[in-house]
Amino acid sequence: MVPSFLSLRLSCLGLWASGLILVLGFLKLIRLLLRRQRLAKAMGNFPGPPTHWLFGHALEIQQTGSLDKVVSWAHQFPYAHPLWFGQFIGFLNIYEPDYAKAVYSRGGRGLLVLEGPKWFQHRKLLTPGFHYDVLKPYVALFAESTRVMLDKWEEKAQEGKSFDIFCDVGHMALNTLMKCTFGRGDTGLGHRDSSYYLAVSDLTLLMQQRLVSFHYHNDFIYWLTPHGRRFLRACQVAHDHTDQVIRERKAALQDEKVRKKIQNRRHLDFLDILLGAQDEDDSKLSDADLRAEVDTFMFGGHDTTTSGISWFLYCMALYPEHQHRCREEVREILGDQDSFQWDDLGKMTYLTMCIKESFRLYPPVPQVYCQLSKPVTFVDGRSLPAGSLISMHIYALHRNSAVWPDPEVFDPLRFSTENASKRHPFSFMPFSAGPRNCIGQQFAMSEMKVVTAMCLLHFEFSLDPSRLPIKMLQLVLRSKNGIHLHLKPLGPGSGK
């Protein structure tokens, strides 16, 4: 009698649990459908390409050449069009300067960054860390890491074959950031640092993959998948690395001798600046805030720089006449010096124009996302309500023929002072724009100039026609098959 009673009770509980799960699932579905209806209504005034009944535009975006697919859509739908990843995640995809200004001149809420007062407080605390007086000594650190990479390339170039430069540039960029952020020595990456590098690479790949895979948008489903578990492991490695470095530095600062030694160094690293940052109310960053800012700096500063340098060298190989002109300018600036000084960077006029033109054609971050914190009305009278999601397609903006005549042509003179002054301020956005523009853009440009100038002094770059790069978006612009170039050493006297 008792077992049958227990069995009945368990059956009832099972039915109740099943019923509850069905009700919750039904409510979730209703919520998703209502959200879908709101999104569709908000974007109803913006025509766009046809959507798949289940995948939206995700299948086309996942295909090779998806970046150029959006450029073709931009020709078809001026200003903007809806972009759907599955049926429940929809963005207004914009690629026109006035549309960009309407969104980015007012702030807005980044999907991967802080918002509101906290963001403003952090920005105030961090801004002094990117003053040019702080950046000046970094020139020597940029050069140290670059020399290690160039020595590696000297050996590879002896084989007379093309090779993929992207990975080596990535290690150099991370090594540089380790020095500038954590005060690492010049002994290269240790085991823990290499694990961190792999974790960061994994996370950028997985984040982009999750965004375009509609079935990964639900957290519960995603964390159950192998990709979700891999994402969590990579997060843990990255966070553990940063936490340990912060703990070690804080412990070291308890020793007065160490503290004085750090304060008397010829340059402060980014972590020193973060630990010493405080506002007028003497409030400092918490450990969680410290980790968030270090992670942002490492993610934002390493992958984007790797992409920018690699695609610039590809452009130099593709356009040898511009490569030659940049090299001659750099040789003239260096003169009899052994190495570049901070003041030399401002003299690299033609090199800077070529860097910007490579940023235009191959922006390190081709697409960014944000959510409107307030309603916005665009220049043509169409509008979106607060809460709407925006995709700023920088790659399509930079190839918008209404803004850039002959957009596929590599023409550095677009960025002469005279030509740049005539252009819309939101037509060129490699570092975003408006109040939330990249705080580290001066750091990034300084590193780009030092690294690329040294590369051009040491090698002549040319294409491997059999292995041309295939553009691929993984948060940053990468190549599906790497960036293979031939490198011809220019002799011991060419790169002092």
PDB file of C-alpha atoms in Angstrom, residues 63 164 168 197 273 279-280 376 409 438 463 477 482:
ATOM      1  CA  GLN A  63      29.498  32.351 -45.302  1.00  0.00           C
ATOM      2  CA  ASP A 164      51.958  33.597 -42.317  1.00  0.00           C
ATOM      3  CA  ASP A 168      54.043  36.276 -35.044  1.00  0.00           C
ATOM      4  CA  TYR A 197      47.296  34.480 -25.208  1.00  0.00           C
ATOM      5  CA  ILE A 273      48.295  53.836 -13.283  1.00  0.00           C
ATOM      6  CA  ASP A 279      39.072  60.868  -8.277  1.00  0.00           C
ATOM      7  CA  GLU A 280      38.430  64.031  -6.279  1.00  0.00           C
ATOM      8  CA  VAL A 376      16.797  58.471 -31.896  1.00  0.00           C
ATOM      9  CA  VAL A 409      41.210  51.961 -54.600  1.00  0.00           C
ATOM     10  CA  CYS A 438      38.659  54.374 -28.120  1.00  0.00           C
ATOM     11  CA  LEU A 463      52.551  38.855 -52.086  1.00  0.00           C
ATOM     12  CA  LEU A 477      39.316  41.324 -38.996  1.00  0.00           C
ATOM     13  CA  GLY A 482      46.427  33.560 -42.623  1.00  0.00           C
TER      14      GLY A 482
END
